[in-house]
């Protein structure tokens, strides 16, 4: 393995120097430069990184200090953050907020990270009158991500209905000259911050994507960057036993036979790290879950990731981990510091609440070992911005090294793009279904249609199951009427629209 590891470490070194590490997209991969701009391959990028960090800090300081105020309350200040983004634009900020935000942050944060109408309504309703003092951060590299666009449109609607001026409370984090960037500039949004094409969503926490929300919650982002930089430096060692990320990648390779044969179970024994497993799901699975290797061979690589928190896991799935199918390896995240100094007390002589948590971790680890269930333990002194930055950097580098070991591209996501394309095709089919139903509903008398007839008139008989799904969804939301039958028996139904749309009929 030593030669393969040395080759992987050389590949990481070339990546940091600006080599095209994402050949499919012809892009550099530069998230490591975000915490040490001196390593960026040219002065332009170094200046861009430094200026963005300074701008984030200034803006956050001014908002927290009340120098930048919501327009509807000139004597007040911003009290809430509503972050609109999905995937890497949400998972990192969510993890960091849960891990590091103080008990009473100057701005509390909420997330719209999906296109679920009920979820969006819930977040907006929870803000209530504080919508007037909410800073809305919209995060999308292209500005065209459907879920983020939908969330933005829903939030803007809420602002209109409340009589509020959205642009004066809106912040865009996006690529320069993207659709979102141009919209924010033309409409005069409060601020705009850049995303870079050489930083992928799943490795964007150390960019404005993660740093701005964190800074607005009074999280020390420079300490987080410092922790990541320290870990990066340790991970540059060519001596494997002295390189934390290489050791972690080696453990993964050994546990999964280098082919993803076992799942990665993440168990942080600290409530504040609960979302670490969700963050790692994207980082690991989107990076390593690949059909083809760099030579074009079909390999179907990947490592599945799931997790909970200790000691909740004692009451959830440890039973299966110890005695069930052996298709996993565990990673315990151990935090030594229980509470801030001077705040601990003994529940009984010689035993604190944290001692019980410690005992659960060590006991679970021993019980798994006794039954030949392998585990890794990652230990940190306490949960601080520096240690969280280091954890993020550790796993980012381990993913890159492991990808090199198994000869795959860790920095693209063709499967995600395929899913987006398929979703677009479903919506295009829905428009055809609506047109067919509208034409039938404009007849006198109305012509209820069977699924077979709808599929035939859409010229898509092979898509009849999807047409059924579309119609069932429309009927459940009062956008189509079932004249006969029921959706539990698809062949029995006849469907039409509630009203005729003449504009659509003659469009």
CSV table of C-alpha atoms in Angstrom, one decimal:
chain,number,residue,atom,x,y,z
A,1,UNK,CA,0.0,0.0,0.0
A,2,UNK,CA,2.9,2.4,0.6
A,3,UNK,CA,3.5,3.2,-3.1
A,4,UNK,CA,-0.2,3.8,-3.6
A,5,UNK,CA,-0.4,6.1,-0.6
A,6,UNK,CA,2.6,8.1,-1.7
A,7,UNK,CA,1.0,8.5,-5.2
A,8,UNK,CA,-2.2,9.7,-3.5
A,9,UNK,CA,-0.2,12.2,-1.4
A,10,UNK,CA,1.6,13.5,-4.5
A,11,UNK,CA,-1.8,13.9,-6.2
A,12,UNK,CA,-3.0,15.9,-3.2
A,13,UNK,CA,0.1,18.1,-3.4
A,14,UNK,CA,-0.5,18.8,-7.1
A,15,UNK,CA,-4.1,19.6,-6.3
A,16,UNK,CA,-3.1,22.2,-3.8
A,17,UNK,CA,-0.7,23.7,-6.4
A,18,UNK,CA,-3.6,24.3,-8.8
A,19,UNK,CA,-3.6,21.1,-10.9
A,20,UNK,CA,-6.8,20.3,-12.8
A,21,UNK,CA,-8.1,17.8,-10.2
A,22,UNK,CA,-11.6,17.6,-11.7
A,23,UNK,CA,-10.9,16.5,-15.3
A,24,UNK,CA,-14.6,16.1,-16.2
A,25,UNK,CA,-15.3,19.7,-15.6
A,26,UNK,CA,-11.7,21.1,-16.3
A,27,UNK,CA,-11.6,22.7,-12.9
A,28,UNK,CA,-9.1,23.2,-10.2
A,29,UNK,CA,-10.1,22.1,-6.7
A,30,UNK,CA,-9.1,24.9,-4.2
A,31,UNK,CA,-11.0,24.6,-1.0
A,32,UNK,CA,-7.7,24.1,0.9
A,33,UNK,CA,-6.7,27.7,-0.2
A,34,UNK,CA,-9.6,29.1,1.7
A,35,UNK,CA,-7.9,28.6,5.0
A,36,UNK,CA,-4.4,29.4,3.8
A,37,UNK,CA,-4.6,31.8,0.9
A,38,UNK,CA,-0.8,31.9,0.5
A,39,UNK,CA,-1.1,28.4,-1.1
A,40,UNK,CA,-3.4,29.7,-3.9
A,41,UNK,CA,-1.6,29.3,-7.2
A,42,UNK,CA,-1.6,33.0,-8.2
A,43,UNK,CA,-1.9,36.5,-6.6
A,44,UNK,CA,-5.4,37.1,-8.1
A,45,UNK,CA,-6.9,34.2,-6.2
A,46,UNK,CA,-5.0,35.1,-3.0
A,47,UNK,CA,-6.4,38.6,-3.1
A,48,UNK,CA,-9.9,37.3,-3.9
A,49,UNK,CA,-9.9,34.9,-0.9
A,50,UNK,CA,-8.5,37.5,1.5
A,51,UNK,CA,-10.9,40.3,0.3
A,52,UNK,CA,-13.9,38.0,0.6
A,53,UNK,CA,-13.0,36.9,4.1
A,54,UNK,CA,-12.5,40.6,5.1
A,55,UNK,CA,-15.8,41.6,3.6
A,56,UNK,CA,-17.6,38.8,5.4
A,57,UNK,CA,-16.2,39.8,8.7
A,58,UNK,CA,-17.0,43.5,8.2
A,59,UNK,CA,-20.5,42.8,7.1
A,60,UNK,CA,-21.2,40.4,10.0
A,61,UNK,CA,-19.7,42.8,12.5
A,62,UNK,CA,-21.8,45.7,11.2
A,63,UNK,CA,-25.0,43.6,11.3
A,64,UNK,CA,-24.3,42.3,14.8
A,65,UNK,CA,-23.4,45.8,16.1
A,66,UNK,CA,-26.6,47.3,14.6
A,67,UNK,CA,-24.8,49.5,12.1
A,68,UNK,CA,-26.7,47.7,9.3
A,69,UNK,CA,-30.4,47.7,10.2
A,70,UNK,CA,-33.6,46.3,8.7
A,71,UNK,CA,-35.4,49.1,6.9
A,72,UNK,CA,-38.8,48.6,8.6
A,73,UNK,CA,-37.2,49.1,12.1
A,74,UNK,CA,-34.5,51.8,11.7
A,75,UNK,CA,-34.0,51.9,15.5
A,76,UNK,CA,-33.8,48.1,15.8
A,77,UNK,CA,-31.5,45.5,14.4
A,78,UNK,CA,-31.6,42.2,12.6
A,79,UNK,CA,-32.6,39.3,15.0
A,80,UNK,CA,-33.0,36.3,12.7
A,81,UNK,CA,-31.2,34.7,9.7
A,82,UNK,CA,-33.2,32.7,7.2
A,83,UNK,CA,-30.7,30.8,5.1
A,84,UNK,CA,-32.1,29.5,1.7
A,85,UNK,CA,-30.0,26.8,0.1
A,86,UNK,CA,-29.7,23.1,-0.4
A,87,UNK,CA,-27.0,20.4,-0.3
A,88,UNK,CA,-23.6,21.8,0.4
A,89,UNK,CA,-25.2,25.3,0.8
A,90,UNK,CA,-27.1,24.0,3.8
A,91,UNK,CA,-25.5,20.9,5.4
A,92,UNK,CA,-22.3,22.7,6.4
A,93,UNK,CA,-23.9,25.8,7.8
A,94,UNK,CA,-26.4,23.6,9.7
A,95,UNK,CA,-23.7,21.4,11.2
A,96,UNK,CA,-21.6,24.4,12.3
A,97,UNK,CA,-24.6,26.3,13.7
A,98,UNK,CA,-25.6,23.2,15.8
A,99,UNK,CA,-22.1,22.6,16.9
A,100,UNK,CA,-20.9,26.1,17.7
A,101,UNK,CA,-23.6,28.7,18.0
A,102,UNK,CA,-23.8,30.3,21.5
A,103,UNK,CA,-26.9,29.6,23.6
A,104,UNK,CA,-28.2,33.1,22.8
A,105,UNK,CA,-26.6,34.2,19.5
A,106,UNK,CA,-27.1,37.8,18.3
A,107,UNK,CA,-29.0,36.4,15.3
A,108,UNK,CA,-30.8,33.0,15.4
A,109,UNK,CA,-30.7,31.0,12.3
A,110,UNK,CA,-33.3,29.0,10.4
A,111,UNK,CA,-33.0,27.1,7.2
A,112,UNK,CA,-35.1,26.5,4.1
A,113,UNK,CA,-33.2,23.6,2.5
A,114,UNK,CA,-35.9,21.9,0.4
A,115,UNK,CA,-38.8,22.7,-1.9
A,116,UNK,CA,-41.4,21.2,0.5
A,117,UNK,CA,-44.2,23.8,0.7
A,118,UNK,CA,-45.2,22.7,4.3
A,119,UNK,CA,-41.6,23.0,5.4
A,120,UNK,CA,-41.2,26.4,3.9
A,121,UNK,CA,-44.5,27.6,5.4
A,122,UNK,CA,-43.4,26.3,8.8
A,123,UNK,CA,-40.1,28.2,8.8
A,124,UNK,CA,-41.8,31.5,7.7
A,125,UNK,CA,-44.6,31.0,10.3
A,126,UNK,CA,-42.1,30.5,13.1
A,127,UNK,CA,-40.5,33.9,12.3
A,128,UNK,CA,-43.9,35.6,12.7
A,129,UNK,CA,-43.5,39.4,13.2
A,130,UNK,CA,-39.7,38.9,13.3
A,131,UNK,CA,-39.8,38.5,9.5
A,132,UNK,CA,-39.3,42.3,9.5
A,133,UNK,CA,-36.0,41.8,11.3
A,134,UNK,CA,-34.8,38.7,9.3
A,135,UNK,CA,-31.7,38.7,7.2
A,136,UNK,CA,-32.3,36.4,4.3
A,137,UNK,CA,-29.2,34.7,2.9
A,138,UNK,CA,-29.8,33.0,-0.5
A,139,UNK,CA,-27.0,30.5,-1.4
A,140,UNK,CA,-26.7,29.1,-4.9
A,141,UNK,CA,-23.6,28.9,-7.2
A,142,UNK,CA,-25.6,29.1,-10.4
A,143,UNK,CA,-28.6,30.8,-9.1
A,144,UNK,CA,-30.7,28.3,-11.0
A,145,UNK,CA,-30.9,25.5,-8.4
A,146,UNK,CA,-34.7,24.8,-8.5
A,147,UNK,CA,-35.1,24.1,-4.7
A,148,UNK,CA,-33.3,27.3,-3.8
A,149,UNK,CA,-35.1,29.4,-6.5
A,150,UNK,CA,-38.4,28.0,-5.2
A,151,UNK,CA,-37.5,28.9,-1.6
A,152,UNK,CA,-36.5,32.4,-2.6
A,153,UNK,CA,-39.8,32.9,-4.5
A,154,UNK,CA,-41.8,31.7,-1.5
A,155,UNK,CA,-39.9,34.0,0.9
A,156,UNK,CA,-40.3,37.0,-1.4
A,157,UNK,CA,-44.1,36.3,-1.5
A,158,UNK,CA,-44.1,36.3,2.3
A,159,UNK,CA,-42.3,39.6,2.3
A,160,UNK,CA,-44.8,41.2,-0.2
A,161,UNK,CA,-47.7,40.0,1.9
A,162,UNK,CA,-46.2,41.5,5.0
A,163,UNK,CA,-45.6,44.8,3.2
A,164,UNK,CA,-41.8,44.4,3.5
A,165,UNK,CA,-39.0,45.4,1.1
A,166,UNK,CA,-37.2,42.2,0.4
A,167,UNK,CA,-34.1,43.5,-1.4
A,168,UNK,CA,-33.1,45.6,1.7
A,169,UNK,CA,-33.0,42.4,3.8
A,170,UNK,CA,-31.6,40.0,1.1
A,171,UNK,CA,-28.0,38.8,0.8
A,172,UNK,CA,-26.8,36.6,-2.1
A,173,UNK,CA,-23.9,34.2,-2.0
A,174,UNK,CA,-23.4,33.1,-5.6
A,175,UNK,CA,-20.9,32.9,-8.5
A,176,UNK,CA,-20.2,36.3,-10.2
A,177,UNK,CA,-22.5,37.1,-13.0
A,178,UNK,CA,-24.8,34.2,-12.2
A,179,UNK,CA,-28.6,34.6,-12.6
A,180,UNK,CA,-28.8,35.2,-8.8
A,181,UNK,CA,-25.9,37.6,-8.8
A,182,UNK,CA,-27.4,39.7,-11.6
A,183,UNK,CA,-30.8,39.7,-9.9
A,184,UNK,CA,-29.4,40.8,-6.6
A,185,UNK,CA,-27.4,43.5,-8.3
A,186,UNK,CA,-30.3,44.9,-10.4
A,187,UNK,CA,-32.7,44.8,-7.5
A,188,UNK,CA,-30.3,46.3,-5.1
A,189,UNK,CA,-30.0,43.6,-2.5
A,190,UNK,CA,-28.3,44.5,0.8
A,191,UNK,CA,-25.1,42.6,0.0
A,192,UNK,CA,-23.5,40.0,-2.4
A,193,UNK,CA,-20.7,37.6,-1.7
A,194,UNK,CA,-18.9,35.4,-4.2
A,195,UNK,CA,-18.8,31.6,-4.7
A,196,UNK,CA,-15.9,30.2,-6.7
A,197,UNK,CA,-16.0,27.7,-9.4
A,198,UNK,CA,-13.0,25.9,-7.9
A,199,UNK,CA,-14.9,25.2,-4.6
A,200,UNK,CA,-17.5,22.4,-4.7
A,201,UNK,CA,-20.7,22.7,-2.7
A,202,UNK,CA,-19.7,19.8,-0.3
A,203,UNK,CA,-16.4,21.5,0.5
A,204,UNK,CA,-17.7,25.1,0.7
A,205,UNK,CA,-18.1,25.5,4.5
A,206,UNK,CA,-14.8,27.5,4.7
A,207,UNK,CA,-16.1,29.9,2.0
A,208,UNK,CA,-18.6,32.7,2.3
A,209,UNK,CA,-21.3,29.9,2.2
A,210,UNK,CA,-20.4,28.8,5.7
A,211,UNK,CA,-18.4,31.7,7.1
A,212,UNK,CA,-21.1,34.4,6.8
A,213,UNK,CA,-23.9,32.5,8.6
A,214,UNK,CA,-21.4,31.5,11.3
A,215,UNK,CA,-20.0,35.0,11.8
A,216,UNK,CA,-23.5,36.4,12.1
A,217,UNK,CA,-24.0,34.0,15.0
A,218,UNK,CA,-20.8,35.3,16.7
A,219,UNK,CA,-18.9,32.1,15.9
A,220,UNK,CA,-15.2,32.8,15.6
A,221,UNK,CA,-14.7,32.0,11.9
A,222,UNK,CA,-11.0,32.9,11.9
A,223,UNK,CA,-10.4,30.2,14.6
A,224,UNK,CA,-12.4,27.7,12.5
A,225,UNK,CA,-10.1,28.5,9.5
A,226,UNK,CA,-7.0,28.3,11.8
A,227,UNK,CA,-8.1,24.8,13.0
A,228,UNK,CA,-8.6,23.7,9.4
A,229,UNK,CA,-5.2,25.1,8.4
A,230,UNK,CA,-3.5,23.2,11.2
A,231,UNK,CA,-5.1,20.0,10.2
A,232,UNK,CA,-4.2,20.5,6.6
A,233,UNK,CA,-0.5,21.0,7.6
A,234,UNK,CA,-0.6,17.7,9.5
A,235,UNK,CA,-2.2,16.0,6.6
A,236,UNK,CA,0.7,17.0,4.3
A,237,UNK,CA,3.1,14.6,6.1
A,238,UNK,CA,4.4,11.9,3.8
A,239,UNK,CA,4.9,9.6,6.8
A,240,UNK,CA,1.6,7.8,6.9
A,241,UNK,CA,1.6,7.2,10.7
A,242,UNK,CA,2.0,10.9,11.2
A,243,UNK,CA,-0.8,11.9,8.7
A,244,UNK,CA,-4.3,11.8,10.3
A,245,UNK,CA,-6.2,11.9,7.0
A,246,UNK,CA,-4.0,9.2,5.5
A,247,UNK,CA,-4.6,7.0,8.6
A,248,UNK,CA,-8.3,7.6,8.3
A,249,UNK,CA,-8.4,6.7,4.6
A,250,UNK,CA,-6.3,3.6,5.3
A,251,UNK,CA,-8.9,2.5,7.9
A,252,UNK,CA,-11.7,3.0,5.4
A,253,UNK,CA,-9.8,1.0,2.8
A,254,UNK,CA,-9.1,-1.8,5.2
A,255,UNK,CA,-12.6,-1.9,6.6
A,256,UNK,CA,-14.3,-1.9,3.2
A,257,UNK,CA,-11.7,-3.9,1.2
A,258,UNK,CA,-11.4,-0.8,-1.0
A,259,UNK,CA,-14.7,-1.5,-2.7
A,260,UNK,CA,-17.2,0.0,-0.2
A,261,UNK,CA,-18.2,-3.4,1.2
A,262,UNK,CA,-19.2,-1.9,4.6
A,263,UNK,CA,-21.1,1.2,5.7
A,264,UNK,CA,-19.6,4.0,7.8
A,265,UNK,CA,-21.5,4.6,11.0
A,266,UNK,CA,-20.7,7.9,12.6
A,267,UNK,CA,-21.4,8.2,16.4
A,268,UNK,CA,-20.5,11.5,18.0
A,269,UNK,CA,-20.8,11.3,21.8
A,270,UNK,CA,-21.7,15.0,22.0
A,271,UNK,CA,-25.2,16.5,21.3
A,272,UNK,CA,-23.7,19.5,19.5
A,273,UNK,CA,-22.1,17.2,16.9
A,274,UNK,CA,-25.4,15.4,16.0
A,275,UNK,CA,-25.5,16.8,12.5
A,276,UNK,CA,-21.9,15.7,11.7
A,277,UNK,CA,-23.2,12.4,10.2
A,278,UNK,CA,-25.5,14.3,7.9
A,279,UNK,CA,-22.7,16.6,6.8
A,280,UNK,CA,-20.5,13.6,6.2
A,281,UNK,CA,-23.2,11.8,4.2
A,282,UNK,CA,-22.8,14.4,1.4
A,283,UNK,CA,-19.1,14.8,1.7
A,284,UNK,CA,-18.3,11.1,1.6
A,285,UNK,CA,-21.1,9.7,-0.5
A,286,UNK,CA,-21.2,12.4,-3.2
A,287,UNK,CA,-17.4,12.3,-3.5
A,288,UNK,CA,-16.9,8.5,-3.4
A,289,UNK,CA,-20.1,7.2,-4.9
A,290,UNK,CA,-19.0,6.8,-8.5
A,291,UNK,CA,-19.9,4.3,-11.3
A,292,UNK,CA,-16.6,4.6,-13.2
A,293,UNK,CA,-13.0,5.1,-12.3
A,294,UNK,CA,-10.6,7.5,-13.9
A,295,UNK,CA,-9.7,4.9,-16.5
A,296,UNK,CA,-13.3,4.4,-17.6
A,297,UNK,CA,-13.8,1.0,-15.8
A,298,UNK,CA,-17.1,0.3,-14.2
A,299,UNK,CA,-16.4,0.0,-10.5
A,300,UNK,CA,-19.5,1.3,-8.6
A,301,UNK,CA,-17.5,2.7,-5.8
A,302,UNK,CA,-18.8,4.3,-2.6
A,303,UNK,CA,-19.2,4.1,1.2
A,304,UNK,CA,-22.6,4.6,2.7
A,305,UNK,CA,-22.7,6.9,5.7
A,306,UNK,CA,-25.3,7.1,8.5
A,307,UNK,CA,-25.2,7.9,12.2
A,308,UNK,CA,-26.9,9.1,15.4
A,309,UNK,CA,-25.4,10.4,18.6
A,310,UNK,CA,-24.2,8.8,21.7
A,311,UNK,CA,-25.7,7.6,23.9
A,312,UNK,CA,-29.0,7.8,22.0
A,313,UNK,CA,-27.5,5.0,19.8
A,314,UNK,CA,-27.7,2.7,22.9
A,315,UNK,CA,-31.5,2.8,22.6
A,316,UNK,CA,-31.6,2.7,18.8
A,317,UNK,CA,-29.4,0.5,16.6
A,318,UNK,CA,-26.5,-0.7,18.7
A,319,UNK,CA,-28.3,-4.0,19.1
A,320,UNK,CA,-27.9,-4.6,15.4
A,321,UNK,CA,-24.4,-3.3,15.3
A,322,UNK,CA,-23.3,-5.7,17.9
A,323,UNK,CA,-25.3,-8.8,17.0
A,324,UNK,CA,-26.8,-8.3,13.5
A,325,UNK,CA,-25.4,-8.4,10.0
A,326,UNK,CA,-21.7,-7.3,10.0
A,327,UNK,CA,-21.9,-4.8,7.1
A,328,UNK,CA,-20.5,-1.7,8.8
A,329,UNK,CA,-17.6,-0.1,10.7
A,330,UNK,CA,-18.1,2.5,13.4
A,331,UNK,CA,-16.4,5.8,13.9
A,332,UNK,CA,-16.8,7.2,17.5
A,333,UNK,CA,-16.2,10.9,17.9
A,334,UNK,CA,-15.0,11.4,21.4
A,335,UNK,CA,-15.0,14.8,23.1
A,336,UNK,CA,-13.0,14.9,26.3
A,337,UNK,CA,-14.3,18.2,27.8
A,338,UNK,CA,-17.8,17.7,29.2
A,339,UNK,CA,-18.6,21.3,30.3
A,340,UNK,CA,-16.8,24.6,30.6
A,341,UNK,CA,-14.3,24.7,33.5
A,342,UNK,CA,-16.0,25.2,36.9
A,343,UNK,CA,-19.5,24.1,35.8
A,344,UNK,CA,-19.3,20.3,36.5
A,345,UNK,CA,-20.8,18.7,39.5
A,346,UNK,CA,-21.2,15.1,40.8
A,347,UNK,CA,-24.5,13.3,40.5
A,348,UNK,CA,-23.2,10.8,43.0
A,349,UNK,CA,-19.9,10.5,44.8
A,350,UNK,CA,-17.1,10.6,42.2
A,351,UNK,CA,-19.4,10.4,39.1
A,352,UNK,CA,-20.6,13.3,36.9
A,353,UNK,CA,-23.2,13.3,34.2
A,354,UNK,CA,-20.4,13.4,31.6
A,355,UNK,CA,-18.8,10.4,33.2
A,356,UNK,CA,-21.9,8.4,32.3
A,357,UNK,CA,-21.6,9.6,28.7
A,358,UNK,CA,-17.9,8.6,28.7
A,359,UNK,CA,-18.8,5.2,30.2
A,360,UNK,CA,-21.4,4.6,27.5
A,361,UNK,CA,-18.9,5.4,24.7
A,362,UNK,CA,-16.2,3.2,26.1
A,363,UNK,CA,-18.6,0.4,27.0
A,364,UNK,CA,-20.1,0.4,23.5
A,365,UNK,CA,-16.7,0.4,21.9
A,366,UNK,CA,-15.6,-2.5,24.1
A,367,UNK,CA,-18.9,-4.4,23.4
A,368,UNK,CA,-18.4,-4.1,19.7
A,369,UNK,CA,-14.8,-5.1,19.9
A,370,UNK,CA,-15.7,-8.2,21.9
A,371,UNK,CA,-17.9,-9.3,19.0
A,372,UNK,CA,-15.3,-8.6,16.4
A,373,UNK,CA,-17.0,-5.4,15.2
A,374,UNK,CA,-14.3,-2.9,14.1
A,375,UNK,CA,-14.3,0.8,15.1
A,376,UNK,CA,-12.3,4.0,14.7
A,377,UNK,CA,-12.1,6.6,17.5
A,378,UNK,CA,-11.5,10.3,16.6
A,379,UNK,CA,-10.8,12.2,19.8
A,380,UNK,CA,-11.0,16.0,20.3
A,381,UNK,CA,-10.3,18.0,23.5
A,382,UNK,CA,-13.6,20.0,23.2
A,383,UNK,CA,-16.0,21.4,20.7
A,384,UNK,CA,-14.6,24.7,19.6
A,385,UNK,CA,-14.4,26.6,16.3
A,386,UNK,CA,-10.8,25.4,16.0
A,387,UNK,CA,-11.6,21.7,16.6
A,388,UNK,CA,-14.7,21.8,14.3
A,389,UNK,CA,-12.5,23.4,11.5
A,390,UNK,CA,-10.0,20.6,12.1
A,391,UNK,CA,-12.7,17.9,11.9
A,392,UNK,CA,-14.0,19.3,8.6
A,393,UNK,CA,-10.5,19.5,7.1
A,394,UNK,CA,-9.6,15.9,8.4
A,395,UNK,CA,-12.5,14.4,6.5
A,396,UNK,CA,-12.1,16.5,3.4
A,397,UNK,CA,-8.6,15.3,3.0
A,398,UNK,CA,-9.4,11.7,3.9
A,399,UNK,CA,-12.0,11.6,1.1
A,400,UNK,CA,-9.5,13.0,-1.4
A,401,UNK,CA,-6.8,10.4,-0.4
A,402,UNK,CA,-9.2,7.5,-0.4
A,403,UNK,CA,-10.5,8.6,-3.9
A,404,UNK,CA,-6.9,8.5,-5.2
A,405,UNK,CA,-6.4,5.1,-3.7
A,406,UNK,CA,-9.3,3.7,-5.6
A,407,UNK,CA,-8.7,5.8,-8.7
A,408,UNK,CA,-11.9,7.8,-8.9
A,409,UNK,CA,-12.8,11.5,-9.3
A,410,UNK,CA,-13.9,12.8,-5.9
A,411,UNK,CA,-14.8,16.2,-7.2
A,412,UNK,CA,-17.7,15.7,-9.7
A,413,UNK,CA,-21.3,14.3,-9.2
A,414,UNK,CA,-22.7,13.0,-12.5
A,415,UNK,CA,-25.4,11.1,-10.6
A,416,UNK,CA,-26.7,14.2,-9.1
A,417,UNK,CA,-27.0,15.9,-12.5
A,418,UNK,CA,-28.8,12.8,-13.8
A,419,UNK,CA,-31.4,13.1,-11.0
A,420,UNK,CA,-31.9,16.8,-11.8
A,421,UNK,CA,-32.4,16.0,-15.5
A,422,UNK,CA,-34.9,13.3,-14.7
A,423,UNK,CA,-36.8,15.7,-12.4
A,424,UNK,CA,-37.0,18.2,-15.2
A,425,UNK,CA,-38.4,15.6,-17.5
A,426,UNK,CA,-41.2,14.8,-15.0
A,427,UNK,CA,-42.2,18.4,-14.8
A,428,UNK,CA,-42.2,18.6,-18.6
A,429,UNK,CA,-44.5,15.6,-18.7
A,430,UNK,CA,-46.7,17.2,-16.1
A,431,UNK,CA,-47.2,20.2,-18.4
A,432,UNK,CA,-48.3,17.9,-21.2
A,433,UNK,CA,-50.7,16.1,-18.9
A,434,UNK,CA,-52.2,19.4,-17.8
A,435,UNK,CA,-52.6,20.5,-21.4
A,436,UNK,CA,-54.4,17.3,-22.3
A,437,UNK,CA,-56.7,17.5,-19.2
A,438,UNK,CA,-57.4,21.2,-19.9
A,439,UNK,CA,-58.5,20.5,-23.4
A,440,UNK,CA,-60.8,17.7,-22.3
A,441,UNK,CA,-62.2,19.9,-19.5
A,442,UNK,CA,-63.0,22.7,-21.9
A,443,UNK,CA,-65.4,20.5,-23.9
A,444,UNK,CA,-69.1,20.6,-23.4
A,445,UNK,CA,-69.8,18.3,-21.7
A,446,UNK,CA,-66.5,17.8,-19.9
A,447,UNK,CA,-64.7,14.7,-21.0
A,448,UNK,CA,-63.2,12.8,-18.0
A,449,UNK,CA,-60.2,10.8,-19.2
A,450,UNK,CA,-58.8,7.4,-18.2
A,451,UNK,CA,-55.0,7.1,-17.6
A,452,UNK,CA,-54.6,5.2,-20.9
A,453,UNK,CA,-56.3,8.0,-22.8
A,454,UNK,CA,-54.2,10.7,-21.1
A,455,UNK,CA,-51.0,8.7,-21.8
A,456,UNK,CA,-52.0,8.2,-25.5
A,457,UNK,CA,-52.8,11.9,-26.0
A,458,UNK,CA,-49.5,12.9,-24.4
A,459,UNK,CA,-47.8,10.5,-26.9
A,460,UNK,CA,-46.2,8.8,-23.9
A,461,UNK,CA,-47.8,5.4,-23.3
A,462,UNK,CA,-44.5,4.1,-21.9
A,463,UNK,CA,-44.8,6.8,-19.1
A,464,UNK,CA,-48.3,5.7,-17.9
A,465,UNK,CA,-47.0,5.0,-14.4
A,466,UNK,CA,-45.5,8.4,-14.1
A,467,UNK,CA,-48.7,10.0,-15.5
A,468,UNK,CA,-50.6,8.1,-12.8
A,469,UNK,CA,-48.2,9.6,-10.1
A,470,UNK,CA,-48.7,13.1,-11.5
A,471,UNK,CA,-52.4,12.8,-11.5
A,472,UNK,CA,-52.6,11.4,-8.0
A,473,UNK,CA,-50.4,14.2,-6.8
A,474,UNK,CA,-52.6,16.8,-8.6
A,475,UNK,CA,-55.8,15.3,-7.2
A,476,UNK,CA,-54.4,15.3,-3.6
A,477,UNK,CA,-53.7,19.0,-4.0
A,478,UNK,CA,-57.2,19.9,-5.5
A,479,UNK,CA,-55.7,20.6,-9.0
A,480,UNK,CA,-57.5,17.7,-10.7
A,481,UNK,CA,-60.8,16.0,-10.0
A,482,UNK,CA,-61.4,12.2,-10.0
A,483,UNK,CA,-64.7,11.7,-11.7
A,484,UNK,CA,-64.8,8.0,-11.3
A,485,UNK,CA,-62.8,5.4,-9.4
A,486,UNK,CA,-60.1,6.0,-6.9
A,487,UNK,CA,-56.3,6.4,-7.0
A,488,UNK,CA,-55.9,3.1,-5.1
A,489,UNK,CA,-57.1,1.4,-8.3
A,490,UNK,CA,-55.4,3.3,-11.2
A,491,UNK,CA,-57.2,1.6,-14.1
A,492,UNK,CA,-60.6,2.6,-12.5
A,493,UNK,CA,-60.1,6.3,-12.5
A,494,UNK,CA,-61.3,9.0,-14.9
A,495,UNK,CA,-60.0,12.5,-14.3
A,496,UNK,CA,-60.6,16.1,-15.4
A,497,UNK,CA,-59.6,19.6,-14.2
A,498,UNK,CA,-62.0,21.6,-12.0
A,499,UNK,CA,-62.2,24.4,-14.5
A,500,UNK,CA,-61.3,25.2,-18.1
A,501,UNK,CA,-58.4,27.5,-18.7
A,502,UNK,CA,-59.1,29.1,-22.1
A,503,UNK,CA,-55.8,31.0,-22.1
A,504,UNK,CA,-53.9,27.8,-21.9
A,505,UNK,CA,-56.2,26.2,-24.5
A,506,UNK,CA,-55.4,28.7,-27.2
A,507,UNK,CA,-51.8,29.5,-26.2
